[in-house]
Every structure is written in C-alpha cells, then in structure tokens.
Tab-separated table of C-alpha atoms and ligand atoms in Angstrom:
chain	number	residue	atom	x	y	z
A	8	MET	CA	0.276	-26.825	13.843
A	9	SER	CA	3.987	-26.453	14.432
A	10	SER	CA	5.650	-23.166	13.615
A	11	ARG	CA	7.814	-25.077	11.173
A	12	LEU	CA	4.746	-25.999	9.160
A	13	ILE	CA	3.548	-22.412	9.138
A	14	VAL	CA	6.919	-21.440	7.772
A	15	SER	CA	6.647	-24.186	5.196
A	16	ARG	CA	3.494	-22.681	3.755
A	17	ARG	CA	4.847	-19.185	3.503
A	18	THR	CA	8.056	-17.632	2.423
A	19	LEU	CA	10.666	-16.967	5.005
A	20	LEU	CA	13.089	-14.098	4.962
A	21	THR	CA	16.102	-14.140	7.165
A	22	GLY	CA	18.339	-11.110	7.473
A	23	ALA	CA	21.633	-12.437	8.788
A	24	ALA	CA	23.928	-13.467	5.946
A	25	GLY	CA	20.840	-14.158	3.898
A	26	ALA	CA	20.355	-17.688	5.158
A	27	ALA	CA	17.173	-19.173	3.781
A	28	THR	CA	15.284	-21.906	5.578
A	29	LEU	CA	13.091	-24.740	4.478
A	30	ALA	CA	10.051	-23.417	2.689
A	31	VAL	CA	8.210	-26.421	1.316
A	32	ALA	CA	6.897	-29.274	3.435
A	33	PRO	CA	8.952	-32.469	2.956
A	34	ALA	CA	5.996	-34.411	1.558
A	35	LEU	CA	5.654	-31.954	-1.302
A	36	ARG	CA	9.219	-32.602	-2.342
A	37	SER	CA	8.779	-36.286	-3.062
A	38	PRO	CA	9.731	-37.040	-6.688
A	39	ALA	CA	6.621	-39.193	-7.116
A	40	ILE	CA	4.380	-36.145	-6.942
A	41	ALA	CA	6.867	-33.657	-8.274
A	42	GLN	CA	4.576	-32.677	-11.134
A	43	ASN	CA	1.762	-31.728	-8.811
A	44	ALA	CA	4.044	-30.010	-6.375
A	45	PRO	CA	4.310	-26.260	-6.670
A	46	LEU	CA	7.053	-24.868	-8.856
A	47	LYS	CA	9.536	-23.538	-6.368
A	48	VAL	CA	10.717	-20.025	-7.169
A	49	GLY	CA	13.803	-18.823	-5.326
A	50	LEU	CA	13.920	-15.044	-4.960
A	51	MET	CA	17.492	-13.929	-4.340
A	52	LEU	CA	17.345	-10.168	-3.857
A	53	PRO	CA	18.676	-7.416	-1.606
A	54	TYR	CA	16.173	-6.876	1.197
A	55	THR	CA	18.616	-4.782	3.233
A	56	GLY	CA	21.245	-2.172	2.352
A	57	THR	CA	21.381	0.584	-0.256
A	58	TYR	CA	19.409	-1.537	-2.764
A	59	ALA	CA	16.753	-2.747	-0.269
A	60	LYS	CA	13.891	-0.826	-1.866
A	61	LEU	CA	14.862	-2.116	-5.301
A	62	GLY	CA	14.701	-5.714	-4.096
A	63	LYS	CA	11.383	-5.161	-2.393
A	64	PHE	CA	9.786	-3.650	-5.496
A	65	ILE	CA	11.057	-6.485	-7.716
A	66	ASP	CA	9.626	-8.970	-5.229
A	67	ASP	CA	6.287	-7.107	-5.093
A	68	GLY	CA	6.119	-6.879	-8.890
A	69	PHE	CA	6.803	-10.597	-9.334
A	70	ARG	CA	4.214	-11.602	-6.754
A	71	LEU	CA	1.644	-9.208	-8.229
A	72	TYR	CA	1.846	-10.974	-11.583
A	73	VAL	CA	1.530	-14.418	-9.981
A	74	GLU	CA	-1.457	-13.235	-7.925
A	75	GLN	CA	-3.130	-11.907	-11.055
A	76	LYS	CA	-2.799	-15.421	-12.481
A	77	GLY	CA	-4.475	-16.929	-9.426
A	78	GLY	CA	-1.201	-18.062	-7.846
A	79	LYS	CA	-0.382	-20.331	-10.814
A	80	LEU	CA	1.766	-20.132	-13.940
A	81	GLY	CA	0.916	-22.516	-16.749
A	82	GLY	CA	-1.614	-24.092	-14.384
A	83	ARG	CA	1.083	-24.932	-11.818
A	84	GLU	CA	1.006	-23.601	-8.280
A	85	ILE	CA	3.906	-21.324	-7.365
A	86	ALA	CA	5.760	-21.500	-4.026
A	87	PHE	CA	8.438	-19.070	-2.923
A	88	VAL	CA	11.622	-19.209	-0.950
A	89	GLN	CA	13.643	-16.048	-0.568
A	90	VAL	CA	17.085	-15.010	0.464
A	91	ASP	CA	18.553	-11.602	1.294
A	92	ASP	CA	21.733	-11.267	-0.762
A	93	GLU	CA	22.536	-7.899	0.853
A	94	SER	CA	24.227	-6.857	-2.440
A	95	LYS	CA	27.337	-8.667	-1.199
A	96	PRO	CA	29.245	-10.474	-3.962
A	97	GLU	CA	31.372	-12.340	-1.413
A	98	ALA	CA	28.280	-14.128	-0.028
A	99	ALA	CA	26.633	-14.702	-3.411
A	100	THR	CA	27.968	-18.157	-4.305
A	101	ASP	CA	26.959	-19.607	-0.921
A	102	ASN	CA	23.527	-17.996	-1.081
A	103	MET	CA	22.881	-19.297	-4.584
A	104	ASN	CA	24.175	-22.768	-3.731
A	105	ARG	CA	21.811	-22.857	-0.776
A	106	LEU	CA	18.846	-21.977	-3.000
A	107	VAL	CA	19.572	-24.549	-5.699
A	108	GLY	CA	21.064	-27.156	-3.338
A	109	ARG	CA	19.354	-27.345	0.021
A	110	GLU	CA	16.198	-25.475	-1.013
A	111	LYS	CA	15.908	-27.175	-4.411
A	112	ALA	CA	14.535	-24.069	-6.123
A	113	ASP	CA	13.309	-24.939	-9.645
A	114	VAL	CA	14.012	-21.435	-10.879
A	115	VAL	CA	15.931	-18.560	-9.338
A	116	ILE	CA	14.956	-14.908	-9.780
A	117	GLY	CA	17.856	-12.585	-8.946
A	118	THR	CA	19.306	-10.114	-8.486
A	119	VAL	CA	19.941	-6.349	-8.389
A	120	HIS	CA	23.748	-6.037	-8.052
A	121	SER	CA	25.897	-6.939	-11.080
A	122	GLY	CA	28.670	-8.542	-9.007
A	123	VAL	CA	26.240	-10.737	-7.088
A	124	ALA	CA	24.448	-11.655	-10.317
A	125	MET	CA	27.655	-12.838	-11.990
A	126	ALA	CA	28.371	-15.203	-9.089
A	127	MET	CA	24.802	-16.511	-9.442
A	128	VAL	CA	25.261	-16.943	-13.187
A	129	LYS	CA	28.272	-19.166	-12.574
A	130	VAL	CA	26.279	-21.458	-10.255
A	131	ALA	CA	23.301	-21.428	-12.640
A	132	ARG	CA	25.571	-22.470	-15.522
A	133	ASP	CA	27.227	-25.225	-13.480
A	134	THR	CA	23.936	-26.620	-12.152
A	135	LYS	CA	21.824	-25.760	-15.248
A	136	THR	CA	19.332	-23.993	-12.997
A	137	LEU	CA	16.848	-21.780	-14.801
A	138	MET	CA	17.585	-18.187	-13.816
A	139	ILE	CA	15.921	-14.874	-14.628
A	140	ILE	CA	17.806	-11.692	-13.775
A	141	PRO	CA	15.220	-9.030	-12.857
A	142	ASN	CA	17.668	-6.131	-12.676
A	143	ALA	CA	21.465	-6.567	-12.639
A	144	GLY	CA	22.883	-5.277	-15.904
A	145	ALA	CA	26.300	-7.004	-15.966
A	146	ASN	CA	27.036	-7.126	-19.696
A	147	ASP	CA	28.729	-10.519	-19.376
A	148	ALA	CA	25.550	-12.273	-18.170
A	149	THR	CA	24.184	-12.015	-21.711
A	150	GLY	CA	27.667	-11.793	-23.240
A	151	PRO	CA	30.506	-14.282	-22.708
A	152	ALA	CA	28.601	-16.019	-19.869
A	153	CYS	CA	25.325	-16.358	-21.789
A	154	ALA	CA	23.579	-19.721	-21.557
A	155	PRO	CA	20.277	-21.265	-22.641
A	156	ASN	CA	19.021	-21.363	-19.048
A	157	ILE	CA	19.849	-17.709	-18.260
A	158	PHE	CA	17.423	-14.888	-19.067
A	159	ARG	CA	17.183	-11.237	-18.183
A	160	SER	CA	13.928	-9.261	-17.826
A	161	SER	CA	15.729	-5.974	-17.240
A	162	PHE	CA	18.580	-4.541	-19.361
A	163	SER	CA	22.286	-4.784	-19.996
A	164	ASN	CA	24.332	-1.976	-18.471
A	165	TRP	CA	25.452	-1.028	-21.977
A	166	GLN	CA	21.852	-0.704	-23.154
A	167	THR	CA	20.612	1.912	-20.698
A	168	THR	CA	23.286	4.574	-21.188
A	169	PHE	CA	24.617	4.103	-24.730
A	170	PRO	CA	21.754	6.200	-26.202
A	171	MET	CA	22.520	9.094	-23.836
A	172	GLY	CA	25.919	9.624	-25.490
A	173	LYS	CA	24.243	10.806	-28.662
A	174	VAL	CA	21.541	12.762	-26.821
A	175	LEU	CA	24.151	14.889	-25.029
A	176	ALA	CA	26.340	15.351	-28.112
A	177	ASP	CA	23.275	16.423	-30.121
A	178	ALA	CA	22.442	18.944	-27.387
A	179	GLY	CA	25.796	20.645	-28.010
A	180	ILE	CA	27.455	19.387	-24.833
A	181	LYS	CA	31.151	18.906	-25.492
A	182	ASN	CA	32.834	18.083	-22.219
A	183	VAL	CA	31.431	15.749	-19.532
A	184	ALA	CA	32.733	14.544	-16.163
A	185	THR	CA	31.406	11.192	-14.951
A	186	ILE	CA	30.758	10.016	-11.386
A	187	THR	CA	29.744	6.533	-10.254
A	188	TRP	CA	30.347	3.664	-7.867
A	189	ARG	CA	33.479	1.659	-8.538
A	190	TYR	CA	32.031	-1.698	-9.596
A	191	THR	CA	30.781	-3.491	-12.692
A	192	ALA	CA	27.512	-1.615	-13.166
A	193	GLY	CA	29.054	1.831	-12.755
A	194	ALA	CA	31.987	1.059	-15.021
A	195	GLU	CA	29.850	-0.480	-17.769
A	196	MET	CA	27.225	2.250	-17.768
A	197	ILE	CA	29.845	5.001	-17.898
A	198	ASP	CA	31.790	3.166	-20.634
A	199	ALA	CA	28.692	2.761	-22.811
A	200	PHE	CA	27.812	6.425	-22.430
A	201	ALA	CA	31.407	7.446	-23.208
A	202	GLU	CA	31.540	5.091	-26.219
A	203	ASN	CA	28.657	6.866	-27.927
A	204	PHE	CA	29.438	10.366	-26.648
A	205	THR	CA	33.024	10.335	-27.944
A	206	LYS	CA	31.863	8.726	-31.200
A	207	HIS	CA	29.734	11.841	-31.695
A	208	GLY	CA	32.570	14.243	-30.917
A	209	GLY	CA	32.253	14.606	-27.116
A	210	LYS	CA	35.137	14.534	-24.642
A	211	ILE	CA	35.265	12.946	-21.185
A	212	ALA	CA	36.846	15.515	-18.836
A	213	GLU	CA	37.424	13.063	-16.000
A	214	LYS	CA	36.028	9.754	-14.727
A	215	MET	CA	35.450	9.832	-10.958
A	216	THR	CA	34.444	6.970	-8.679
A	217	VAL	CA	33.689	6.103	-5.060
A	218	PRO	CA	33.698	2.551	-3.690
A	219	PHE	CA	30.299	0.766	-3.581
A	220	PRO	CA	28.174	1.419	-1.517
A	221	GLU	CA	29.852	4.523	-0.053
A	222	VAL	CA	28.060	7.865	-0.178
A	223	GLU	CA	30.772	10.368	0.700
A	224	PHE	CA	30.569	12.613	-2.365
A	225	GLN	CA	31.982	15.906	-1.086
A	226	ALA	CA	35.507	15.560	-2.509
A	227	LEU	CA	34.138	14.652	-5.935
A	228	LEU	CA	31.698	17.549	-5.963
A	229	THR	CA	34.515	19.929	-5.099
A	230	ARG	CA	36.461	18.471	-8.011
A	231	VAL	CA	33.492	19.047	-10.354
A	232	ALA	CA	33.359	22.688	-9.300
A	233	THR	CA	37.066	23.009	-10.197
A	234	LEU	CA	36.809	21.169	-13.526
A	235	LYS	CA	33.707	23.083	-14.663
A	236	PRO	CA	32.614	20.549	-17.304
A	237	ASP	CA	29.579	21.315	-19.504
A	238	ALA	CA	27.691	18.555	-17.669
A	239	VAL	CA	28.034	15.619	-15.261
A	240	PHE	CA	26.860	12.120	-16.172
A	241	SER	CA	26.346	9.640	-13.386
A	242	PHE	CA	25.074	6.265	-12.223
A	243	PHE	CA	23.871	5.654	-8.687
A	244	ALA	CA	20.749	3.839	-7.534
A	245	GLY	CA	18.611	3.313	-4.461
A	246	GLY	CA	19.773	4.982	-1.257
A	247	GLY	CA	23.027	6.112	-2.876
A	248	ALA	CA	21.153	7.909	-5.664
A	249	VAL	CA	18.992	9.741	-3.156
A	250	LYS	CA	22.069	11.035	-1.327
A	251	PHE	CA	24.010	11.909	-4.482
A	252	VAL	CA	21.216	13.963	-6.070
A	253	LYS	CA	20.583	15.834	-2.818
A	254	ASP	CA	24.297	16.517	-2.275
A	255	TYR	CA	24.694	17.703	-5.878
A	256	ALA	CA	21.869	20.213	-5.435
A	257	ALA	CA	23.071	21.277	-1.982
A	258	ALA	CA	26.541	21.994	-3.427
A	259	GLY	CA	24.851	24.493	-5.755
A	260	LEU	CA	26.121	22.699	-8.847
A	261	GLY	CA	22.730	21.964	-10.396
A	262	LYS	CA	22.294	25.564	-11.571
A	263	THR	CA	25.562	25.795	-13.486
A	264	ILE	CA	26.521	22.237	-14.414
A	265	PRO	CA	23.499	20.129	-15.352
A	266	LEU	CA	23.358	16.602	-13.963
A	267	TYR	CA	22.438	13.728	-16.280
A	268	GLY	CA	22.416	10.028	-15.593
A	269	ALA	CA	21.280	6.509	-16.122
A	270	GLY	CA	17.575	6.490	-15.253
A	271	PHE	CA	18.260	4.617	-12.008
A	272	LEU	CA	19.486	7.928	-10.611
A	273	THR	CA	15.888	9.123	-10.346
A	274	ASP	CA	13.758	5.947	-10.478
A	275	GLY	CA	12.019	4.900	-7.285
A	276	THR	CA	13.876	7.704	-5.535
A	277	LEU	CA	11.872	10.834	-6.281
A	278	PRO	CA	9.810	11.034	-3.071
A	279	ALA	CA	13.076	11.058	-1.088
A	280	GLN	CA	14.940	13.410	-3.466
A	281	GLY	CA	12.188	16.045	-3.614
A	282	ASP	CA	12.994	19.280	-5.439
A	283	ALA	CA	16.682	18.359	-5.706
A	284	ALA	CA	15.782	16.058	-8.615
A	285	ASN	CA	13.768	18.581	-10.638
A	286	GLY	CA	14.949	18.896	-14.228
A	287	ILE	CA	17.369	15.950	-14.172
A	288	ARG	CA	17.404	14.151	-17.519
A	289	THR	CA	18.149	10.453	-17.758
A	290	THR	CA	17.755	7.521	-20.128
A	291	LEU	CA	15.989	4.304	-19.182
A	292	HIS	CA	13.695	1.598	-20.552
A	293	TYR	CA	10.758	3.083	-18.637
A	294	ALA	CA	9.029	6.375	-17.888
A	295	ASP	CA	6.315	6.940	-15.293
A	296	ASN	CA	3.856	8.526	-17.700
A	297	LEU	CA	4.035	5.997	-20.538
A	298	ASP	CA	0.505	6.340	-21.787
A	299	ILE	CA	-0.085	2.746	-22.813
A	300	PRO	CA	-2.755	0.397	-21.434
A	301	ALA	CA	-0.216	-2.059	-19.987
A	302	ASN	CA	1.457	0.676	-17.923
A	303	ILE	CA	-1.771	2.277	-16.749
A	304	ALA	CA	-3.157	-1.096	-15.627
A	305	PHE	CA	0.125	-2.098	-13.998
A	306	LEU	CA	0.492	1.115	-11.989
A	307	LYS	CA	-3.070	0.831	-10.730
A	308	ALA	CA	-2.712	-2.822	-9.735
A	309	PHE	CA	0.644	-2.216	-8.059
A	310	LYS	CA	-0.760	0.713	-6.090
A	311	ASP	CA	-3.803	-1.327	-5.064
A	312	LYS	CA	-1.626	-4.200	-3.846
A	313	THR	CA	1.211	-2.333	-2.148
A	314	GLY	CA	0.088	1.266	-1.646
A	315	ASN	CA	3.218	2.325	-3.557
A	316	VAL	CA	3.839	3.951	-6.914
A	317	GLY	CA	5.379	1.392	-9.262
A	318	ASP	CA	8.821	2.014	-10.742
A	319	ILE	CA	11.225	0.285	-13.115
A	320	TYR	CA	12.178	-2.308	-10.508
A	321	ALA	CA	8.564	-3.298	-9.953
A	322	VAL	CA	8.112	-3.522	-13.729
A	323	GLN	CA	11.160	-5.779	-14.106
A	324	GLY	CA	9.880	-8.097	-11.354
A	325	TYR	CA	6.460	-8.192	-12.974
A	326	ASP	CA	7.977	-8.970	-16.377
A	327	ALA	CA	10.227	-11.685	-14.915
A	328	ALA	CA	7.040	-13.457	-13.851
A	329	ALA	CA	5.477	-12.824	-17.277
A	330	LEU	CA	8.528	-14.383	-18.919
A	331	LEU	CA	8.372	-17.416	-16.666
A	332	ASP	CA	4.659	-17.631	-17.442
A	333	ALA	CA	5.390	-17.729	-21.181
A	334	GLY	CA	7.599	-20.770	-20.585
A	335	MET	CA	5.309	-22.508	-18.116
A	336	THR	CA	2.242	-21.999	-20.316
A	337	ALA	CA	4.021	-23.559	-23.315
A	338	VAL	CA	4.674	-26.755	-21.342
A	339	GLY	CA	1.403	-26.874	-19.399
A	340	GLY	CA	3.293	-26.349	-16.141
A	341	ASP	CA	5.749	-29.212	-16.691
A	342	ASP	CA	9.101	-27.492	-16.281
A	343	LYS	CA	10.882	-30.777	-17.002
A	344	GLN	CA	10.140	-30.138	-20.686
A	345	ARG	CA	13.112	-27.857	-20.455
A	346	ASP	CA	13.986	-27.241	-24.118
A	347	LYS	CA	10.424	-26.424	-25.085
A	348	MET	CA	10.066	-24.115	-22.113
A	349	ILE	CA	13.291	-22.259	-22.881
A	350	ALA	CA	12.356	-21.898	-26.549
A	351	ALA	CA	9.008	-20.367	-25.572
A	352	MET	CA	10.685	-17.939	-23.190
A	353	GLY	CA	13.201	-16.902	-25.813
A	354	ALA	CA	10.394	-16.259	-28.306
A	355	ALA	CA	8.148	-14.435	-25.810
A	356	LYS	CA	6.651	-11.105	-26.849
A	357	ILE	CA	5.574	-9.356	-23.696
A	358	ASP	CA	3.145	-6.446	-23.548
A	359	SER	CA	5.189	-4.830	-20.791
A	360	PRO	CA	4.347	-1.662	-18.862
A	361	ARG	CA	7.611	-0.369	-20.408
A	362	GLY	CA	6.338	-0.951	-23.974
A	363	PRO	CA	7.035	-3.867	-26.329
A	364	LEU	CA	9.489	-6.387	-24.881
A	365	SER	CA	11.163	-9.240	-26.745
A	366	PHE	CA	14.480	-11.059	-26.331
A	367	ASN	CA	17.615	-11.478	-28.390
A	368	LYS	CA	19.439	-14.779	-28.841
A	369	ALA	CA	21.485	-14.104	-25.704
A	370	HIS	CA	18.165	-13.725	-23.792
A	371	ASN	CA	18.612	-10.011	-23.148
A	372	PRO	CA	15.625	-7.672	-23.696
A	373	ILE	CA	15.179	-5.733	-26.914
A	374	GLN	CA	13.402	-2.554	-25.861
A	375	ASN	CA	12.978	1.178	-26.298
A	376	ILE	CA	15.231	3.462	-24.295
A	377	TYR	CA	13.422	6.657	-23.312
A	378	LEU	CA	14.803	10.111	-22.606
A	379	ARG	CA	13.069	11.333	-19.449
A	380	GLU	CA	13.043	14.486	-17.348
A	381	VAL	CA	12.005	14.826	-13.717
A	382	ARG	CA	8.920	17.039	-13.611
A	383	ASN	CA	6.198	17.169	-10.997
A	384	GLY	CA	7.810	14.379	-9.007
A	385	ARG	CA	7.734	12.009	-11.968
A	386	ASN	CA	10.133	10.747	-14.630
A	387	GLU	CA	8.262	12.059	-17.647
A	388	MET	CA	9.080	10.849	-21.127
A	389	ILE	CA	10.489	13.472	-23.486
A	390	SER	CA	11.184	11.208	-26.439
A	391	ILE	CA	12.323	7.746	-27.408
A	392	ALA	CA	16.101	8.219	-27.260
A	393	GLN	CA	16.611	5.025	-29.257
A	394	LYS	CA	14.000	2.539	-30.428
A	395	ASP	CA	14.264	-1.260	-30.009
A	396	VAL	CA	17.759	-1.143	-28.510
A	397	ASP	CA	19.452	-4.527	-28.792
A	398	ASP	CA	22.605	-5.222	-26.774
A	399	PRO	CA	25.430	-6.391	-29.053
A	400	ALA	CA	25.910	-9.465	-26.788
A	401	ARG	CA	29.641	-9.317	-27.372
A	402	GLY	CA	31.222	-12.710	-26.688
A	403	CYS	CA	27.994	-14.708	-26.458
A	404	LYS	CA	28.455	-17.991	-28.320
A	405	LEU	CA	24.710	-18.626	-28.643
A	406	THR	CA	24.275	-15.746	-31.080
B	519	PHB	C1	23.687	-3.343	-11.140
B	519	PHB	O1	24.500	-3.586	-10.238
B	519	PHB	O2	23.723	-3.955	-12.222
B	519	PHB	C2	22.630	-2.329	-10.942
B	519	PHB	C3	22.198	-2.007	-9.662
B	519	PHB	C4	21.183	-1.078	-9.474
B	519	PHB	C5	20.589	-0.485	-10.573
B	519	PHB	C6	21.019	-0.798	-11.861
B	519	PHB	C7	22.043	-1.731	-12.049
B	519	PHB	O3	19.613	0.390	-10.409
C-alpha cells in the first residue's frame, strides 16, 4: 500500500501555511458513485498559534459526535480533510479555496478567528458551499453577510457580552475600563458590553487594546492602576487569555479592581491559569457544572475519548456535528437535496450540553447566556444572565 493511499484513508494535517493534501482516493470522487461516497467534511481550524487548543477541542468535539453515530450522519459515511488556518486572515481565502476547490469538501467547518471566518464566509457565499462556524463570533456572518448556506453553532460576538453590561450595572459598578485584542472579536464584544452597560447608567473609563495576537500587557496594566476604574472588562482567549489573567494577578490588580470578561477569558484555560483565575466572573453560553443530562454525558464521553475536560470549544464542535446531522438525517444522507437539508438545519432543536439550542432566521444560535464564576478550577454557573438570547442579526436580509 502506498503512503499516498494511507493518507487518503485518514485526515492529513500540514502545518506550513495550512496546505491541505488529497484526502479521498480518486475512485471515491467519481460522480457516478457520489451518493455512496463519504460526505467530505473540511475542517478549517487553527491547529497552531494562540488559538491552537481551541481548534483542537472543536475538532475533537466534532469527531466525538460522528463517532457516537458510528462514523455516519444520516446514514452517510463521513470523511475528513483538515487545514491549519493559523488564525491568519491573510491566508484564509487561499485556504478556503483549496478546501472547496482542489479538495472538493462538501461542507466546511470553520473557524475560531472572526477575521479568518469572514474571509471563509465570502468564499462560501460565492461558491454556495455549506459552512458551519463552530466558534468565530463575527457579527456580520449572521448579519449583513448572512446566507442560507451559512450556519453558526457557537455565538455572535454581540451575544456573549451584551448581558454582562446589565449584570455589572446592577452590581453597582459605575466605571469600567476595557482591554482586548485589536480585531473584530475584541471590538464587537467590548461594544456589546458597553452598549448595555451605558444603557443602564455605566460609564466606560477607557478602551484599551493590543494588536492580535500580542501578549505584552504591562503598559496597559500600569494604565489601569493609574485610572483606578471600579472594574476591568476584557476579552482574550486561548494562550493570550492565560497570559493576561496571570499578568493581571501578578500586577496585584485583582485585589482592588475586579476583572470581568467574556467567558473565553477563563474557558479551556483554567489548568494553565491556576489560582490567578479564582473569582473571575464572566458571561458565556456554557458553564462547566451545568447539571443537565446532555452536559454530564458529553463531559464523560469527551474525557473518555481524549483524556481532557471538555470546554465551550469542544461543545461547539460537537454541536456543529449535531447540526449537520439534523440536515443529513432529513435527507437520508443525500446532501444534494440542498433546500430540504438547509430547512431541517434551520429548524433544528438541539439538546446541547450548553442547554437548549435553536437557530434564528440568520442561522445564529438562540441560547441562554450564563453568569459564571471561577471556583475550584471550574467555571461554575451563578445564574442565567439572560435567557434565550437572540442576536438582532442587524443587516441580515433573510430575516
Ligand atoms: C473570534 O475571533 O471570533 C473569537 C476567537 C476566540 C474566542 C472567541 C471569539 O474564544
């Protein structure tokens, strides 16, 4: 057996510039047997860089669901091809074109970074490729750029932090400084928080940013100490979140100026953050201790498969597969029945580990946003900050 054939039966990950290689044997790609051929799922995720762990957990979550279904969705075998997008927007169009062009992926699952996702959305719209976003929150993907073939199993950036504006105002906090990376996700999450916080009487003391994916926070932390706001609100994720939370604690700020954030600040990061994360409150569409059967079963299965504790990224990967399953089941595995498949996905009601999950007309999740606090190395739910949060889908013509 040639090594090429071995590659053809498995997925292949290449690091450099995320180049993917052939992943399905030529015979399987013949149109005559297209229906019996596996559905080819292209995973375009960051497998290196500050978001590497996020990409890996999405990938693991997606594959876990498919494995639980015996390797098939809607009775159709699933094959994978994957590409490392490195969270680099400048390489995103080429990477996506390679997946839908040369690799002929039937559906693309991706990605984590909002800027990369928006480049993918453009290609998906142009080529009508079915796409499920398993993380990136770029508001526009289910706003002005919404399309029938584009779904999201995660959140919009607006959705995750809007509820926190009211939570902080209700807690009597008047004056907040914000810190984030200077790119779409950071800007949109801070804006949504500020929108609701100022609506409830709060004031933004100062908005501070560092370029993505830099982690030099010292100057900003010095500035926080000078400003002395009532609190800091922040978005970082992955490796950057680990460093930020540790630096914040090391600067001695945690005791006087409480740190709040989008839940990504402490999700999937707690083992590396240790005590520095204790007491941090965040909002997110997940909490580790959600005491519902779907979450308990998911966490056990994920641990059994990977040896790791599941997090929001794993959940979003798992639910992306569940969403695809809803479509594939409705058409008995025949993804060429496109309209019927899309209608079934749009109407899907998923019993997610995060709680009830359905979709609005722009194909963005409608879901609870939880207020959580880091205790005992876990993001424990304090309350539902806002129930059934539905992104306004501003600018989406489908709604
Ligand atoms: C994004 O770029 O949209 C993004 C990245 C990482 C997160 C959340 C959002 O944890």
